[in-house]
PDB file of C-alpha atoms in Angstrom:
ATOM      1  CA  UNK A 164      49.190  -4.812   7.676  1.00 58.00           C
ATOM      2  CA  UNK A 165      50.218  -4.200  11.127  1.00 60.00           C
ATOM      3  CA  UNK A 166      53.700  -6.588  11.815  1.00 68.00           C
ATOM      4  CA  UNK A 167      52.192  -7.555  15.008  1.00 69.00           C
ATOM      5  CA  UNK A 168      48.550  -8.499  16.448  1.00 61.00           C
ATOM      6  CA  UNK A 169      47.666  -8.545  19.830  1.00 61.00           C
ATOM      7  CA  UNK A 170      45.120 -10.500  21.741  1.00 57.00           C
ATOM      8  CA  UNK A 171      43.516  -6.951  21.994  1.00 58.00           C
ATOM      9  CA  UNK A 172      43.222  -7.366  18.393  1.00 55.00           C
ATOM     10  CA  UNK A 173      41.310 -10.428  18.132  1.00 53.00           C
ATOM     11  CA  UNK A 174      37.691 -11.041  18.865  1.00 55.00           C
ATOM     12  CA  UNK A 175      37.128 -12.443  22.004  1.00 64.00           C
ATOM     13  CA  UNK A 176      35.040 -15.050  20.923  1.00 65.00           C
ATOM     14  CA  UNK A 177      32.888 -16.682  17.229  1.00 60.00           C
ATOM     15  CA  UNK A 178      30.155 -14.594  18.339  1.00 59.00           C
ATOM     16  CA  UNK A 179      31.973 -11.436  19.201  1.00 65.00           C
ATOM     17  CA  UNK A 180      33.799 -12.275  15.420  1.00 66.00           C
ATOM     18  CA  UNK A 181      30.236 -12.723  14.116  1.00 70.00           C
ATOM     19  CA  UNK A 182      29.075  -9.714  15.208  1.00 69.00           C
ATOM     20  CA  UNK A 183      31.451  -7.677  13.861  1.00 76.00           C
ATOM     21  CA  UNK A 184      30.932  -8.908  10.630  1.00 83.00           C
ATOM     22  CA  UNK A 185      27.162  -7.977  10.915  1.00 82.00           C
ATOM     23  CA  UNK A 186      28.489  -4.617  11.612  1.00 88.00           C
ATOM     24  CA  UNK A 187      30.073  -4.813   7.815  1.00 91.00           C
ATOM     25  CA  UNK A 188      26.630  -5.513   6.161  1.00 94.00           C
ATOM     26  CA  UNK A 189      25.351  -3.011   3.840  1.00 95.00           C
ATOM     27  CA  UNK A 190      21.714  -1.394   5.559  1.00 96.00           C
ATOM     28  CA  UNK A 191      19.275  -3.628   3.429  1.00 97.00           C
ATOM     29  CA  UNK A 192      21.340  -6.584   3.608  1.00 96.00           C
ATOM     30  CA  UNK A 193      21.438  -5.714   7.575  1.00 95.00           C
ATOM     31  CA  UNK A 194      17.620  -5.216   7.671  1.00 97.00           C
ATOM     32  CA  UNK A 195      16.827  -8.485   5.009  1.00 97.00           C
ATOM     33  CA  UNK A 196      18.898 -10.551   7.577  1.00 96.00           C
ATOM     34  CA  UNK A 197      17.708  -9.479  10.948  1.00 97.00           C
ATOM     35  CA  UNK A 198      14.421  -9.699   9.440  1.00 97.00           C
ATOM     36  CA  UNK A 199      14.957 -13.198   8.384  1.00 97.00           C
ATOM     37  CA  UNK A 200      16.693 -13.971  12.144  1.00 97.00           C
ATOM     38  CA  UNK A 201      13.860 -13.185  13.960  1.00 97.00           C
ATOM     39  CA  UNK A 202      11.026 -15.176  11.017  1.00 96.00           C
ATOM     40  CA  UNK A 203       8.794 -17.687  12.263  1.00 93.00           C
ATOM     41  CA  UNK A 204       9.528 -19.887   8.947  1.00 92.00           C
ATOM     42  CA  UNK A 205      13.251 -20.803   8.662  1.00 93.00           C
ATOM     43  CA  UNK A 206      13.323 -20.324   4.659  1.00 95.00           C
ATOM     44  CA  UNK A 207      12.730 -17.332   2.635  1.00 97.00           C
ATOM     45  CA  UNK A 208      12.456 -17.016  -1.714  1.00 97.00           C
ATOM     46  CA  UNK A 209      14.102 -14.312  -3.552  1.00 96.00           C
ATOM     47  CA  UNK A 210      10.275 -12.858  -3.802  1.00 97.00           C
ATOM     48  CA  UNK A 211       9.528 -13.128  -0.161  1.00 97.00           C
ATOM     49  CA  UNK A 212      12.382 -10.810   0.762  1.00 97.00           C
ATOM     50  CA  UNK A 213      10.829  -8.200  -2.042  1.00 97.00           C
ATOM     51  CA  UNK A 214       7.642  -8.749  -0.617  1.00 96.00           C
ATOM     52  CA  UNK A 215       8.859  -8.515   2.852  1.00 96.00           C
ATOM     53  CA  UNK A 216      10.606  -5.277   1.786  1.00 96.00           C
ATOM     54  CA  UNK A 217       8.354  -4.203  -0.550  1.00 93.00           C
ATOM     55  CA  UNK A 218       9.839  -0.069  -0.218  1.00 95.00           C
ATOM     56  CA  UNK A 219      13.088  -1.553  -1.212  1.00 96.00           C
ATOM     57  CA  UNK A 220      14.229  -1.585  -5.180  1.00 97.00           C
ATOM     58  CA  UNK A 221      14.168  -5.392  -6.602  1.00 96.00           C
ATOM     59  CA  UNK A 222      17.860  -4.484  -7.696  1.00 97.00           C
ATOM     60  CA  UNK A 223      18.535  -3.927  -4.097  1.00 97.00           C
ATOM     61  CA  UNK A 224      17.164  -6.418  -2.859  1.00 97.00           C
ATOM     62  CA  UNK A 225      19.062  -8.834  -5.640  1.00 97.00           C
ATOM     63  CA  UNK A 226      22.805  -6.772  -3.849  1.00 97.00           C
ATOM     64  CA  UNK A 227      21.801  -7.537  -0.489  1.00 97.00           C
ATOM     65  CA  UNK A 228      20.916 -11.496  -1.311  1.00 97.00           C
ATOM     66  CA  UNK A 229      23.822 -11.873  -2.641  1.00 97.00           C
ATOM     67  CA  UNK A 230      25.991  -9.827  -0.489  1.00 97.00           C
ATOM     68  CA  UNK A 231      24.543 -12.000   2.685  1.00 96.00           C
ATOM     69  CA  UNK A 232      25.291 -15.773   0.149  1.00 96.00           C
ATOM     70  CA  UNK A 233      29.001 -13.711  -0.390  1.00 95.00           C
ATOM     71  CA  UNK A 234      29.828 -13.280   3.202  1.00 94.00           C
ATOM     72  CA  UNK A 235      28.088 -16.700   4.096  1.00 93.00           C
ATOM     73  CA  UNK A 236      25.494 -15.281   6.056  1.00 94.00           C
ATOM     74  CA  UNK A 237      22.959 -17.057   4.388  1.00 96.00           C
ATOM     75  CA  UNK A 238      22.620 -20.436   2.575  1.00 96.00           C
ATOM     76  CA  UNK A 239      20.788 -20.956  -0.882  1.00 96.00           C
ATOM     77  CA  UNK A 240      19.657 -24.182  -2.599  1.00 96.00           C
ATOM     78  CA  UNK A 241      18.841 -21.810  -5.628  1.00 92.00           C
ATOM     79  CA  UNK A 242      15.340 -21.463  -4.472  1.00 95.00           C
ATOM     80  CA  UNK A 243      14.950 -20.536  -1.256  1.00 97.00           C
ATOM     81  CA  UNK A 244      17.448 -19.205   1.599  1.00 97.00           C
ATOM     82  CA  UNK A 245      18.175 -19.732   4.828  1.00 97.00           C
ATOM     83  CA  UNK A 246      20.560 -18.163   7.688  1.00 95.00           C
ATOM     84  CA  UNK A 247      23.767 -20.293   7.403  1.00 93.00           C
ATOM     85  CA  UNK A 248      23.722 -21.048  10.955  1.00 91.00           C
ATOM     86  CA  UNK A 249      22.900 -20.100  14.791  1.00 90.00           C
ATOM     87  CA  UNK A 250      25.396 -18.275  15.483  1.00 89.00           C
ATOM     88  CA  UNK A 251      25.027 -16.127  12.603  1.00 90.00           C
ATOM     89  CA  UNK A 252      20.893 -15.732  13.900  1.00 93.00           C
ATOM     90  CA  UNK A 253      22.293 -15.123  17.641  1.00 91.00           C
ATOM     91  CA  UNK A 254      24.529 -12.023  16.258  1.00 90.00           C
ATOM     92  CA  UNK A 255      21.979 -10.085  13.918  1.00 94.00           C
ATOM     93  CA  UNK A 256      18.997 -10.707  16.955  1.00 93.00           C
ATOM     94  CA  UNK A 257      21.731  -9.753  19.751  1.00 90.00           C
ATOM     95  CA  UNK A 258      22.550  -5.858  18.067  1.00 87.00           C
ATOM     96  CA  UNK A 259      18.928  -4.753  18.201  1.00 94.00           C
ATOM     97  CA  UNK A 260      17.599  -2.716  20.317  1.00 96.00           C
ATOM     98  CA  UNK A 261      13.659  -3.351  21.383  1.00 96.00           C
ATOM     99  CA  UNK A 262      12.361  -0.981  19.112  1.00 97.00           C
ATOM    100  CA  UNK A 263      14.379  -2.379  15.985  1.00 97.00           C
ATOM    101  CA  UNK A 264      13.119  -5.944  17.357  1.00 97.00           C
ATOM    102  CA  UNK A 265       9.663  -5.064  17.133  1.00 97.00           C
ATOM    103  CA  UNK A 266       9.736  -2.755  13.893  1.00 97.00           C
ATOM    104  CA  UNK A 267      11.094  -6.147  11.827  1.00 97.00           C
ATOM    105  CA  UNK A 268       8.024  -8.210  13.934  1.00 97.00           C
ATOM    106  CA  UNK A 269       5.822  -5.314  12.329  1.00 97.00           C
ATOM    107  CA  UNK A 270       7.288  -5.843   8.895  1.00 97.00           C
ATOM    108  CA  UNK A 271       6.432  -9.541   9.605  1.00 98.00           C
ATOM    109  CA  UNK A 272       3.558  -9.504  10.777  1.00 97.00           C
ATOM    110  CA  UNK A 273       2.295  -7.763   7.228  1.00 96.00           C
ATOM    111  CA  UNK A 274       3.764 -10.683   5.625  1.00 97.00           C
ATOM    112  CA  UNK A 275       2.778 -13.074   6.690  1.00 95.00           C
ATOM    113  CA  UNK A 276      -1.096 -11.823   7.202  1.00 93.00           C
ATOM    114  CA  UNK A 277      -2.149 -13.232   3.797  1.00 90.00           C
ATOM    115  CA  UNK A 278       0.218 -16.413   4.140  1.00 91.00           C
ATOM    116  CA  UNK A 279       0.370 -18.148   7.436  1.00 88.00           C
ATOM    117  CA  UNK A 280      -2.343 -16.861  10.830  1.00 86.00           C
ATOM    118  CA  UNK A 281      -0.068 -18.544  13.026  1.00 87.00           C
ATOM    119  CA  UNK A 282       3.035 -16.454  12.117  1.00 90.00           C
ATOM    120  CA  UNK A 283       0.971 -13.679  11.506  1.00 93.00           C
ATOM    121  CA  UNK A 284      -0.232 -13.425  15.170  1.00 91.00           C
ATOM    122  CA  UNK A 285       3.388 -14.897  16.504  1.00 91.00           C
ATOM    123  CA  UNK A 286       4.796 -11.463  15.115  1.00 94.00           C
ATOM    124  CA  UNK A 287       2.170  -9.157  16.356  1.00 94.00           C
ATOM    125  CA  UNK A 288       2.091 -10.362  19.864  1.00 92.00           C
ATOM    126  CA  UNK A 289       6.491  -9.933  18.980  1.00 94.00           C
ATOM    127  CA  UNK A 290       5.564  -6.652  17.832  1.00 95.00           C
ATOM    128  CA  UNK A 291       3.957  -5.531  20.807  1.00 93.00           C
ATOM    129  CA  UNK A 292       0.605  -5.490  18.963  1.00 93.00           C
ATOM    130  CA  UNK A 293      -1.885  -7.557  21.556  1.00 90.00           C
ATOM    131  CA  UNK A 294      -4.911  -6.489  20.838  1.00 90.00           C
ATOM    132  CA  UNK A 295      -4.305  -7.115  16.862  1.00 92.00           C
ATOM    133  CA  UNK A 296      -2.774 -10.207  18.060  1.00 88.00           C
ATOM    134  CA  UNK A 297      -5.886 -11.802  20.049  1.00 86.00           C
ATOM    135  CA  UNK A 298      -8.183 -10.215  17.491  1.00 87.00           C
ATOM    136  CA  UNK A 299      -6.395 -12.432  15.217  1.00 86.00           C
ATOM    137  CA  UNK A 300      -6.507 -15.368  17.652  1.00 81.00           C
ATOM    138  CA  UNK A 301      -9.491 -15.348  18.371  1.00 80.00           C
ATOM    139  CA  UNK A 302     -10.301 -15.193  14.225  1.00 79.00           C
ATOM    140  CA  UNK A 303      -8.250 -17.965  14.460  1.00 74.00           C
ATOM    141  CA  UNK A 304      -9.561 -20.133  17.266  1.00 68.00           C
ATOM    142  CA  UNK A 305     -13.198 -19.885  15.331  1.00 65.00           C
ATOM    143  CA  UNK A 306     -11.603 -21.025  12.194  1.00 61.00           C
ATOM    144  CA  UNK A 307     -10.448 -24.280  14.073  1.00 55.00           C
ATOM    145  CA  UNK A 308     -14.542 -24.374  15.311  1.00 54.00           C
ATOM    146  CA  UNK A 309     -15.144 -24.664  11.615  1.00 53.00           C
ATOM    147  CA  UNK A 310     -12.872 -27.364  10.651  1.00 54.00           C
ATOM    148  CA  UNK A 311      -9.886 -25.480  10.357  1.00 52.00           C
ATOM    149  CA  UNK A 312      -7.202 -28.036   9.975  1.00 54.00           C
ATOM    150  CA  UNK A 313      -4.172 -27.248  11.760  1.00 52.00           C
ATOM    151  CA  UNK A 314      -1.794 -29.391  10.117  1.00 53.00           C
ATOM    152  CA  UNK A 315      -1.507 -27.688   7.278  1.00 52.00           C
ATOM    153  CA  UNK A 316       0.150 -24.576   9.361  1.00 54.00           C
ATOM    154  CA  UNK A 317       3.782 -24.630  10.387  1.00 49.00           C
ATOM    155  CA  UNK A 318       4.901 -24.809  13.698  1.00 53.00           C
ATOM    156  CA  UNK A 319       1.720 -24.154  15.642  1.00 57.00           C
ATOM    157  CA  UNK A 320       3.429 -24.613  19.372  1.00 62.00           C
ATOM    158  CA  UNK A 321       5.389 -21.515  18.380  1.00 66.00           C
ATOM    159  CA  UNK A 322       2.247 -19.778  19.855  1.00 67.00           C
ATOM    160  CA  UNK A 323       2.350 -20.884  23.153  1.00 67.00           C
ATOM    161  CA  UNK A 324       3.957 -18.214  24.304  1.00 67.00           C
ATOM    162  CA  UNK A 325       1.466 -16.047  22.470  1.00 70.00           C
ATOM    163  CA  UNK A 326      -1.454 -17.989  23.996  1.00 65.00           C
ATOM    164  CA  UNK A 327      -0.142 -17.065  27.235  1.00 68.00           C
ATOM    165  CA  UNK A 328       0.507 -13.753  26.905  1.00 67.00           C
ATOM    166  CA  UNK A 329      -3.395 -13.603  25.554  1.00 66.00           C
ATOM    167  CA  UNK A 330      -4.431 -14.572  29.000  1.00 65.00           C
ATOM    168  CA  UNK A 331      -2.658 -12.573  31.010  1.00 67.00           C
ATOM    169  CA  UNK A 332      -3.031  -9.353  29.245  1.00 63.00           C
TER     170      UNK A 332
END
């Protein structure tokens, strides 16, 4: 240990301290988590991430949960998990670069297709996907013709954005 630390030595700030300990993660527990940080739901299952991940080993996936619960990245009420906190979200989103960003909205996207339209066509308009996005909206927007009931979807002013985007492009 060094006998003396600097203020050179110290982060700067929690989210310059958070960020380094992203840096620390193992790749799937990385990818599980920035994943996760960028979801449209806030709570995931142990067979979510598998599903989410589905080229990644169950034993793998079972290191990286509990890696991320180890280093308090995530939260766990023994059956589903969330991200322990914003500033945790703010530091796996913030070391991305675009084409990371919209790689996990891809992986998304395929999740969510047979679970949830809404977050489905959140992650493809995220994903740079428009025209798979309003094909989906639209799909959507009829369903709602037929009696659709939109209550039973999470969340649905998360698409504004996405609704907006629709018009313009």
């Amino acid at each position: 240990l060094p006998s003396k630390l600097g203020a050179d030595d110290l982060p700067r700030s929690a989210a310059d301290a958070m960020c380094a300990r992203v840096e620390q993660l193992s790749p799937t527990a990385r990818w599980l988590a920035e994943a996760h940080a960028l979801a449209f739901e806030d709570t995931f299952t142990a067979d979510d991430y598998r599903e989410l991940a589905a080229d990644v080993s169950s034993h793998a996936i079972e290191a990286a949960l509990s890696e991320l619960l180890r280093t308090h990245a995530l939260l766990s009420d023994g059956a589903t998990y969330m991200l322990a906190n914003r500033l945790w979200k703010a530091a796996l989103i913030e070391r991305l670069d675009a084409d990371q960003v919209r790689a996990r909205h891809r992986a998304l996207a395929r999740f969510y297709e047979q679970r949830s339209k809404l977050a489905q066509i959140h992650h493809l308009f995220a994903a740079g996907l428009y025209e798979q996005g309003l094909d989906s909206m639209l799909a959507q927007y009829a369903s709602y013709e037929r009696g659709f009931d939109y209550r039973r979807e999470a969340n649905p002013g998360k698409l504004a954005w996405c609704r907006e985007l629709a018009i313009t492009t």
